[in-house]
């Protein structure tokens, strides 16, 4: 494994996403010592099979060939690393979704996700991904654009 757990939170988080940016999914799997425990919370998908994990990552870059992850913030508490990632890319391929395949829209996207990674010794034991899937789908035209609090008019109090 090439992950230096002694790094500060930003450097460690950057090291976590760089293999994705290089499309080196084997290196991502190697960070877990060959094991995978990845949960995409928004999609309700837990992956523990390395081949399935690789296929999911390949699916993302197949739908967004120039997709790039950039760390925007990170914090660490013991064996847990929390980090926010901005993903930028062009929807130039078919995106497989629980709603069915979405053909390429040609649109540029910029969306965020928060990740929580837990380490066990010198390996990544678990990753939970809390992606802004609704924003992504709106940016490619699959769902209506969402209003922001400033454009939604009067706020409703609960």
Short mmCIF file of C-alpha atoms in Angstrom, two decimals:
data_model
loop_
_atom_site.label_atom_id
_atom_site.label_comp_id
_atom_site.label_asym_id
_atom_site.label_seq_id
_atom_site.Cartn_x
_atom_site.Cartn_y
_atom_site.Cartn_z
CA UNK A 1 0.00 0.00 0.00
CA UNK A 2 1.34 3.46 -0.90
CA UNK A 3 -0.77 5.41 1.61
CA UNK A 4 1.24 7.26 4.28
CA UNK A 5 -1.07 7.45 7.30
CA UNK A 6 1.26 9.89 9.06
CA UNK A 7 0.32 12.68 6.61
CA UNK A 8 -1.90 15.58 7.65
CA UNK A 9 -5.61 15.28 6.80
CA UNK A 10 -5.48 17.26 3.51
CA UNK A 11 -2.47 15.32 2.20
CA UNK A 12 -3.98 12.00 3.22
CA UNK A 13 -7.33 12.85 1.59
CA UNK A 14 -5.54 13.92 -1.58
CA UNK A 15 -3.64 10.62 -1.58
CA UNK A 16 -6.99 8.83 -1.26
CA UNK A 17 -8.43 10.42 -4.45
CA UNK A 18 -5.33 10.61 -6.66
CA UNK A 19 -5.60 6.96 -7.77
CA UNK A 20 -9.14 7.76 -8.98
CA UNK A 21 -7.84 10.73 -10.96
CA UNK A 22 -5.21 8.42 -12.53
CA UNK A 23 -7.89 5.75 -13.17
CA UNK A 24 -5.80 3.35 -11.10
CA UNK A 25 -8.61 1.40 -9.48
CA UNK A 26 -6.23 -1.40 -8.52
CA UNK A 27 -4.33 1.11 -6.37
CA UNK A 28 -7.61 2.11 -4.73
CA UNK A 29 -8.30 -1.53 -3.90
CA UNK A 30 -4.72 -1.98 -2.68
CA UNK A 31 -5.32 0.76 -0.09
CA UNK A 32 -7.73 -1.67 1.53
CA UNK A 33 -5.19 -4.47 1.46
CA UNK A 34 -7.11 -6.06 -1.43
CA UNK A 35 -10.44 -5.80 0.41
CA UNK A 36 -13.25 -3.33 -0.23
CA UNK A 37 -16.00 -2.02 2.04
CA UNK A 38 -17.50 0.92 0.14
CA UNK A 39 -20.96 2.35 0.75
CA UNK A 40 -22.63 4.88 -1.57
CA UNK A 41 -25.20 6.22 0.88
CA UNK A 42 -27.22 8.19 -1.71
CA UNK A 43 -27.68 5.12 -3.90
CA UNK A 44 -28.11 2.71 -0.99
CA UNK A 45 -25.31 0.58 -2.40
CA UNK A 46 -22.71 -1.31 -0.35
CA UNK A 47 -19.87 -2.95 -2.25
CA UNK A 48 -17.55 -5.52 -0.71
CA UNK A 49 -16.34 -7.24 -3.88
CA UNK A 50 -13.20 -5.70 -5.45
CA UNK A 51 -14.32 -6.55 -9.01
CA UNK A 52 -17.70 -4.88 -8.43
CA UNK A 53 -15.97 -1.82 -6.95
CA UNK A 54 -13.69 -1.58 -9.99
CA UNK A 55 -16.72 -1.86 -12.30
CA UNK A 56 -18.56 0.92 -10.46
CA UNK A 57 -15.53 3.24 -10.67
CA UNK A 58 -15.15 2.40 -14.37
CA UNK A 59 -18.84 3.19 -14.81
CA UNK A 60 -18.32 6.69 -13.43
CA UNK A 61 -15.38 7.44 -15.73
CA UNK A 62 -17.24 5.85 -18.63
CA UNK A 63 -20.02 8.38 -18.11
CA UNK A 64 -17.67 11.30 -17.34
CA UNK A 65 -14.40 10.59 -19.16
CA UNK A 66 -12.66 13.71 -17.84
CA UNK A 67 -14.03 13.43 -14.28
CA UNK A 68 -11.57 14.76 -11.73
CA UNK A 69 -11.74 14.81 -7.94
CA UNK A 70 -10.35 17.73 -5.92
CA UNK A 71 -10.17 17.76 -2.13
CA UNK A 72 -11.70 20.94 -0.71
CA UNK A 73 -11.47 20.17 3.02
CA UNK A 74 -10.39 17.38 5.33
CA UNK A 75 -10.23 16.53 9.02
CA UNK A 76 -9.00 13.51 10.90
CA UNK A 77 -9.86 12.09 14.29
CA UNK A 78 -7.88 8.97 15.13
CA UNK A 79 -8.68 6.24 12.63
CA UNK A 80 -11.38 8.27 10.80
CA UNK A 81 -10.69 10.69 7.95
CA UNK A 82 -13.50 12.99 6.78
CA UNK A 83 -13.03 14.84 3.52
CA UNK A 84 -15.07 16.83 1.03
CA UNK A 85 -14.45 16.33 -2.66
CA UNK A 86 -15.51 18.43 -5.64
CA UNK A 87 -16.00 16.39 -8.80
CA UNK A 88 -15.76 18.19 -12.15
CA UNK A 89 -16.30 16.60 -15.53
CA UNK A 90 -18.32 16.30 -18.72
CA UNK A 91 -21.25 13.90 -19.05
CA UNK A 92 -20.04 12.37 -22.33
CA UNK A 93 -21.08 8.73 -21.85
CA UNK A 94 -24.00 6.71 -20.59
CA UNK A 95 -24.57 6.93 -16.84
CA UNK A 96 -26.05 3.80 -15.29
CA UNK A 97 -28.51 4.68 -12.52
CA UNK A 98 -31.19 2.90 -10.49
CA UNK A 99 -33.66 4.75 -12.80
CA UNK A 100 -32.01 3.15 -15.83
CA UNK A 101 -29.29 4.36 -18.20
CA UNK A 102 -29.00 8.10 -18.86
CA UNK A 103 -27.47 8.95 -22.25
CA UNK A 104 -24.69 11.49 -22.52
CA UNK A 105 -25.93 15.06 -22.20
CA UNK A 106 -22.65 16.76 -23.09
CA UNK A 107 -23.08 18.99 -20.03
CA UNK A 108 -20.29 20.00 -17.65
CA UNK A 109 -20.90 19.14 -14.02
CA UNK A 110 -19.45 20.24 -10.73
CA UNK A 111 -20.77 18.46 -7.68
CA UNK A 112 -19.64 17.66 -4.18
CA UNK A 113 -19.43 14.62 -1.97
CA UNK A 114 -18.35 13.96 1.59
CA UNK A 115 -16.40 10.82 2.38
CA UNK A 116 -15.66 9.14 5.69
CA UNK A 117 -12.83 6.63 5.62
CA UNK A 118 -11.93 4.41 8.56
CA UNK A 119 -8.46 2.93 8.85
CA UNK A 120 -7.53 -0.37 10.45
CA UNK A 121 -3.80 -0.40 11.00
CA UNK A 122 -2.20 0.63 7.72
CA UNK A 123 -5.16 -0.07 5.45
CA UNK A 124 -8.46 1.55 4.52
CA UNK A 125 -11.07 -0.61 6.23
CA UNK A 126 -14.23 1.23 5.16
CA UNK A 127 -15.35 4.18 3.02
CA UNK A 128 -18.76 5.84 3.16
CA UNK A 129 -19.62 8.22 0.30
CA UNK A 130 -22.32 10.90 0.82
CA UNK A 131 -22.55 12.37 -2.70
CA UNK A 132 -24.87 15.14 -3.85
CA UNK A 133 -26.54 12.88 -6.39
CA UNK A 134 -29.57 15.15 -6.84
CA UNK A 135 -27.35 18.06 -7.90
CA UNK A 136 -25.51 15.81 -10.35
CA UNK A 137 -28.75 14.56 -11.90
CA UNK A 138 -30.08 18.13 -12.19
CA UNK A 139 -26.87 19.32 -13.88
CA UNK A 140 -27.14 16.66 -16.59
CA UNK A 141 -30.84 17.41 -17.11
CA UNK A 142 -32.19 14.13 -15.68
CA UNK A 143 -34.28 15.93 -13.03
CA UNK A 144 -35.46 19.55 -12.73
CA UNK A 145 -33.00 22.09 -11.35
CA UNK A 146 -33.43 22.56 -7.63
CA UNK A 147 -34.12 25.98 -6.15
CA UNK A 148 -31.74 27.45 -3.64
CA UNK A 149 -32.90 29.07 -0.38
CA UNK A 150 -32.27 32.55 -1.84
CA UNK A 151 -34.40 31.80 -4.93
CA UNK A 152 -37.13 29.77 -3.24
CA UNK A 153 -38.99 32.80 -1.91
CA UNK A 154 -40.40 32.84 1.60
CA UNK A 155 -39.02 30.13 3.83
CA UNK A 156 -41.34 27.63 5.44
CA UNK A 157 -40.78 27.15 9.14
CA UNK A 158 -41.04 23.67 10.59
#
